[in-house]
CSV table of C-alpha atoms in Angstrom, one decimal:
chain,number,residue,atom,x,y,z
A,23,MET,CA,-32.9,38.6,128.6
A,24,LYS,CA,-35.9,40.8,127.4
A,25,THR,CA,-39.0,39.6,129.2
A,26,CYS,CA,-42.8,40.1,128.6
A,27,LEU,CA,-45.7,39.3,130.9
A,28,LEU,CA,-48.6,37.5,129.2
A,29,VAL,CA,-52.0,38.0,130.7
A,30,ILE,CA,-54.1,35.3,129.0
A,31,ASP,CA,-57.9,35.2,128.9
A,32,VAL,CA,-58.5,37.2,132.1
A,33,GLN,CA,-62.0,38.2,131.0
A,34,GLU,CA,-65.5,38.5,132.2
A,35,SER,CA,-66.6,35.8,129.7
A,36,PHE,CA,-65.9,33.2,132.3
A,37,ARG,CA,-68.4,34.5,134.8
A,38,ARG,CA,-71.1,33.4,132.3
A,39,ARG,CA,-69.9,29.8,132.3
A,40,PRO,CA,-71.7,27.2,134.6
A,41,TYR,CA,-68.3,26.0,136.0
A,42,PHE,CA,-67.2,29.4,137.1
A,43,SER,CA,-66.4,29.6,140.8
A,44,GLU,CA,-65.3,32.5,143.0
A,45,GLN,CA,-63.5,30.1,145.4
A,46,ASP,CA,-60.0,30.7,144.2
A,47,LEU,CA,-60.6,34.1,142.6
A,48,PRO,CA,-59.3,36.4,145.4
A,49,ALA,CA,-55.9,34.5,145.7
A,50,TYR,CA,-55.6,34.4,141.9
A,51,LEU,CA,-56.3,38.1,141.5
A,52,ALA,CA,-53.8,39.0,144.2
A,53,ALA,CA,-51.1,37.0,142.4
A,54,GLN,CA,-52.0,38.3,139.0
A,55,ASN,CA,-52.2,41.9,140.1
A,56,ALA,CA,-48.8,41.5,141.9
A,57,LEU,CA,-47.3,40.4,138.5
A,58,ILE,CA,-48.9,43.4,136.8
A,59,ALA,CA,-47.6,45.8,139.4
A,60,ALA,CA,-44.0,44.4,139.1
A,61,ALA,CA,-44.1,44.6,135.3
A,62,GLN,CA,-45.4,48.2,135.4
A,63,ALA,CA,-42.8,49.2,137.9
A,64,ALA,CA,-40.0,47.7,135.8
A,65,GLY,CA,-41.3,49.0,132.5
A,66,THR,CA,-41.7,45.4,131.3
A,67,PRO,CA,-44.2,45.0,128.5
A,68,ILE,CA,-47.5,43.4,129.4
A,69,VAL,CA,-49.5,41.7,126.6
A,70,ARG,CA,-53.2,41.1,127.0
A,71,ILE,CA,-54.8,38.2,125.2
A,72,PHE,CA,-58.6,37.7,125.0
A,73,HIS,CA,-60.3,34.5,123.8
A,74,VAL,CA,-62.8,35.2,121.1
A,75,ASP,CA,-64.7,32.2,119.7
A,76,GLY,CA,-68.0,30.8,118.6
A,77,PRO,CA,-71.0,32.4,117.1
A,78,ARG,CA,-70.9,36.2,116.9
A,79,THR,CA,-74.0,36.7,119.0
A,80,PRO,CA,-74.8,38.6,122.3
A,81,ASP,CA,-75.6,35.3,124.1
A,82,ASN,CA,-72.1,33.8,123.4
A,83,ALA,CA,-69.9,35.0,126.3
A,84,PHE,CA,-66.8,34.6,124.2
A,85,ALA,CA,-68.1,36.8,121.3
A,86,LEU,CA,-67.2,40.4,121.2
A,87,GLU,CA,-70.9,41.1,120.7
A,88,SER,CA,-71.6,39.8,124.3
A,89,GLY,CA,-69.8,42.7,125.9
A,90,THR,CA,-68.0,40.2,128.2
A,91,VAL,CA,-64.8,40.0,126.3
A,92,CYS,CA,-63.3,42.6,128.6
A,93,PRO,CA,-61.0,42.6,131.7
A,94,LEU,CA,-62.3,40.5,134.6
A,95,ASP,CA,-63.6,42.7,137.4
A,96,GLY,CA,-60.9,42.9,140.0
A,97,LEU,CA,-58.0,42.8,137.6
A,98,ALA,CA,-55.6,45.7,138.1
A,99,PRO,CA,-55.8,48.2,135.2
A,100,PHE,CA,-52.8,48.3,132.9
A,101,GLU,CA,-51.8,49.7,129.6
A,102,ALA,CA,-51.1,46.7,127.4
A,103,ALA,CA,-48.1,46.9,125.1
A,104,ALA,CA,-50.3,44.9,122.7
A,105,THR,CA,-53.6,43.2,122.7
A,106,PHE,CA,-54.4,40.0,120.8
A,107,HIS,CA,-57.6,38.0,120.2
A,108,LYS,CA,-57.2,34.3,119.9
A,109,SER,CA,-59.6,31.5,118.9
A,110,ARG,CA,-57.4,28.6,119.8
A,111,HIS,CA,-55.9,27.4,123.0
A,112,SER,CA,-52.4,28.7,122.3
A,113,ALA,CA,-52.0,32.4,122.2
A,114,LEU,CA,-49.4,31.9,119.6
A,115,VAL,CA,-51.7,30.4,116.9
A,116,GLY,CA,-53.1,32.8,114.4
A,117,THR,CA,-52.8,35.9,116.6
A,118,GLY,CA,-49.7,37.7,115.4
A,119,LEU,CA,-48.3,37.4,118.9
A,120,GLU,CA,-45.2,35.5,117.8
A,121,VAL,CA,-44.4,38.2,115.2
A,122,TRP,CA,-44.8,40.9,117.8
A,123,LEU,CA,-42.6,39.1,120.3
A,124,HIS,CA,-39.9,38.7,117.7
A,125,GLN,CA,-40.1,42.4,116.6
A,126,GLN,CA,-39.7,43.4,120.3
A,127,GLY,CA,-36.8,41.1,120.9
A,128,ILE,CA,-38.6,39.2,123.6
A,129,GLN,CA,-36.9,36.0,124.7
A,130,ARG,CA,-38.6,35.2,128.0
A,131,LEU,CA,-42.3,34.9,128.7
A,132,VAL,CA,-44.0,35.0,132.1
A,133,VAL,CA,-47.3,33.2,131.7
A,134,SER,CA,-50.3,34.0,133.7
A,135,GLY,CA,-54.1,33.9,133.2
A,136,ILE,CA,-57.2,31.7,132.9
A,137,ARG,CA,-57.4,28.5,132.6
A,138,THR,CA,-54.3,26.8,134.0
A,139,GLU,CA,-54.5,23.5,132.1
A,140,GLN,CA,-55.9,24.9,128.9
A,141,CYS,CA,-54.8,28.2,127.4
A,142,CYS,CA,-52.0,28.9,129.9
A,143,GLU,CA,-50.4,25.4,129.6
A,144,THR,CA,-50.9,25.2,125.8
A,145,THR,CA,-49.3,28.6,125.3
A,146,THR,CA,-46.4,27.6,127.5
A,147,ARG,CA,-45.7,24.4,125.6
A,148,HIS,CA,-46.0,26.2,122.3
A,149,ALA,CA,-43.7,29.0,123.4
A,150,SER,CA,-41.1,26.5,124.7
A,151,ASP,CA,-41.2,24.6,121.4
A,152,LEU,CA,-40.5,27.9,119.6
A,153,GLY,CA,-37.4,28.5,121.7
A,154,TYR,CA,-38.7,31.0,124.3
A,155,THR,CA,-37.6,30.7,127.9
A,156,VAL,CA,-40.9,30.5,129.9
A,157,ASP,CA,-41.8,31.1,133.5
A,158,PHE,CA,-45.1,29.5,134.4
A,159,VAL,CA,-46.5,31.2,137.5
A,160,THR,CA,-49.0,28.6,138.8
A,161,ASP,CA,-50.4,30.9,141.5
A,162,ALA,CA,-51.1,33.5,138.9
A,163,THR,CA,-53.3,31.1,136.9
A,164,LEU,CA,-56.9,30.2,137.6
A,165,THR,CA,-58.9,27.2,136.8
A,166,PHE,CA,-62.0,25.5,138.0
A,167,ASP,CA,-63.1,22.0,139.2
A,168,MET,CA,-63.7,19.5,136.5
A,169,VAL,CA,-65.3,16.0,136.3
A,170,GLN,CA,-63.1,13.1,135.1
A,171,PRO,CA,-64.3,10.8,132.4
A,172,ASP,CA,-65.2,8.2,135.0
A,173,GLY,CA,-67.4,10.7,136.9
A,174,ARG,CA,-65.0,11.4,139.8
A,175,PRO,CA,-64.4,15.1,140.6
A,176,LEU,CA,-61.1,16.7,139.8
A,177,PRO,CA,-60.5,19.7,142.0
A,178,ALA,CA,-58.9,22.8,140.6
A,179,ALA,CA,-55.9,22.5,143.1
A,180,ASP,CA,-55.1,19.0,141.6
A,181,ILE,CA,-55.3,20.5,138.1
A,182,ARG,CA,-52.8,23.2,139.0
A,183,SER,CA,-50.5,20.6,140.6
A,184,ARG,CA,-50.7,18.3,137.6
A,185,THR,CA,-50.0,21.2,135.2
A,186,ALA,CA,-47.0,22.4,137.2
A,187,THR,CA,-45.7,18.8,137.3
A,188,VAL,CA,-45.9,18.2,133.5
A,189,LEU,CA,-44.4,21.6,132.6
A,190,LYS,CA,-41.6,21.7,135.2
A,191,ASP,CA,-38.1,21.6,133.6
A,192,ARG,CA,-39.5,20.3,130.3
A,193,PHE,CA,-41.4,23.4,129.0
A,194,ALA,CA,-41.0,26.0,131.8
A,195,ARG,CA,-39.5,27.0,135.0
A,196,ILE,CA,-42.3,26.8,137.6
A,197,ALA,CA,-42.1,30.2,139.3
A,198,THR,CA,-43.5,31.7,142.4
A,199,VAL,CA,-45.0,35.1,142.2
A,200,ALA,CA,-41.9,36.5,143.9
A,201,GLN,CA,-39.5,34.7,141.5
A,202,ALA,CA,-41.6,35.9,138.5
A,203,CYS,CA,-41.5,39.5,139.8
A,204,GLU,CA,-37.7,39.3,139.9
A,205,ALA,CA,-37.7,38.1,136.3
A,206,LEU,CA,-39.9,41.0,135.3
A,207,ALA,CA,-37.5,43.6,136.8
């Protein structure tokens, strides 16, 4: 089954958000970079997706004009088979990614990137609904602590666990980095 690694929203823009935290960043980057290395070694295509949204001004971290819509510092360099800009949560909405995947004969997606419960999860659900086989690599996704509607904290680790729980066997195979590296080979 022809496979592709998706690297979703791994961009400097997040460093300019008040919720950004370095706490889980080293472990995330190690996992993300291991996937990139495995894909490179196997000749598996890697697709880079950047989130571009909001006013086109230098003070908007998600605008191209900001200069922060670029790879996150610490991400291993790679030559992307394709790069897409998205303005929605799913990387498959309005980007041309679905057409590109079809043209390449891709049937399996390995999902990684930033934010676990937003763009990574939404892309996974959408891809599953389109008929792709999806490996969701929880350790190769990054998110940040949030506050629940009642004011209680919601730690990033709980968000990752919840996302894995709701995706498992419904929308994706929840894969370890080692399992995903095997799929990329």
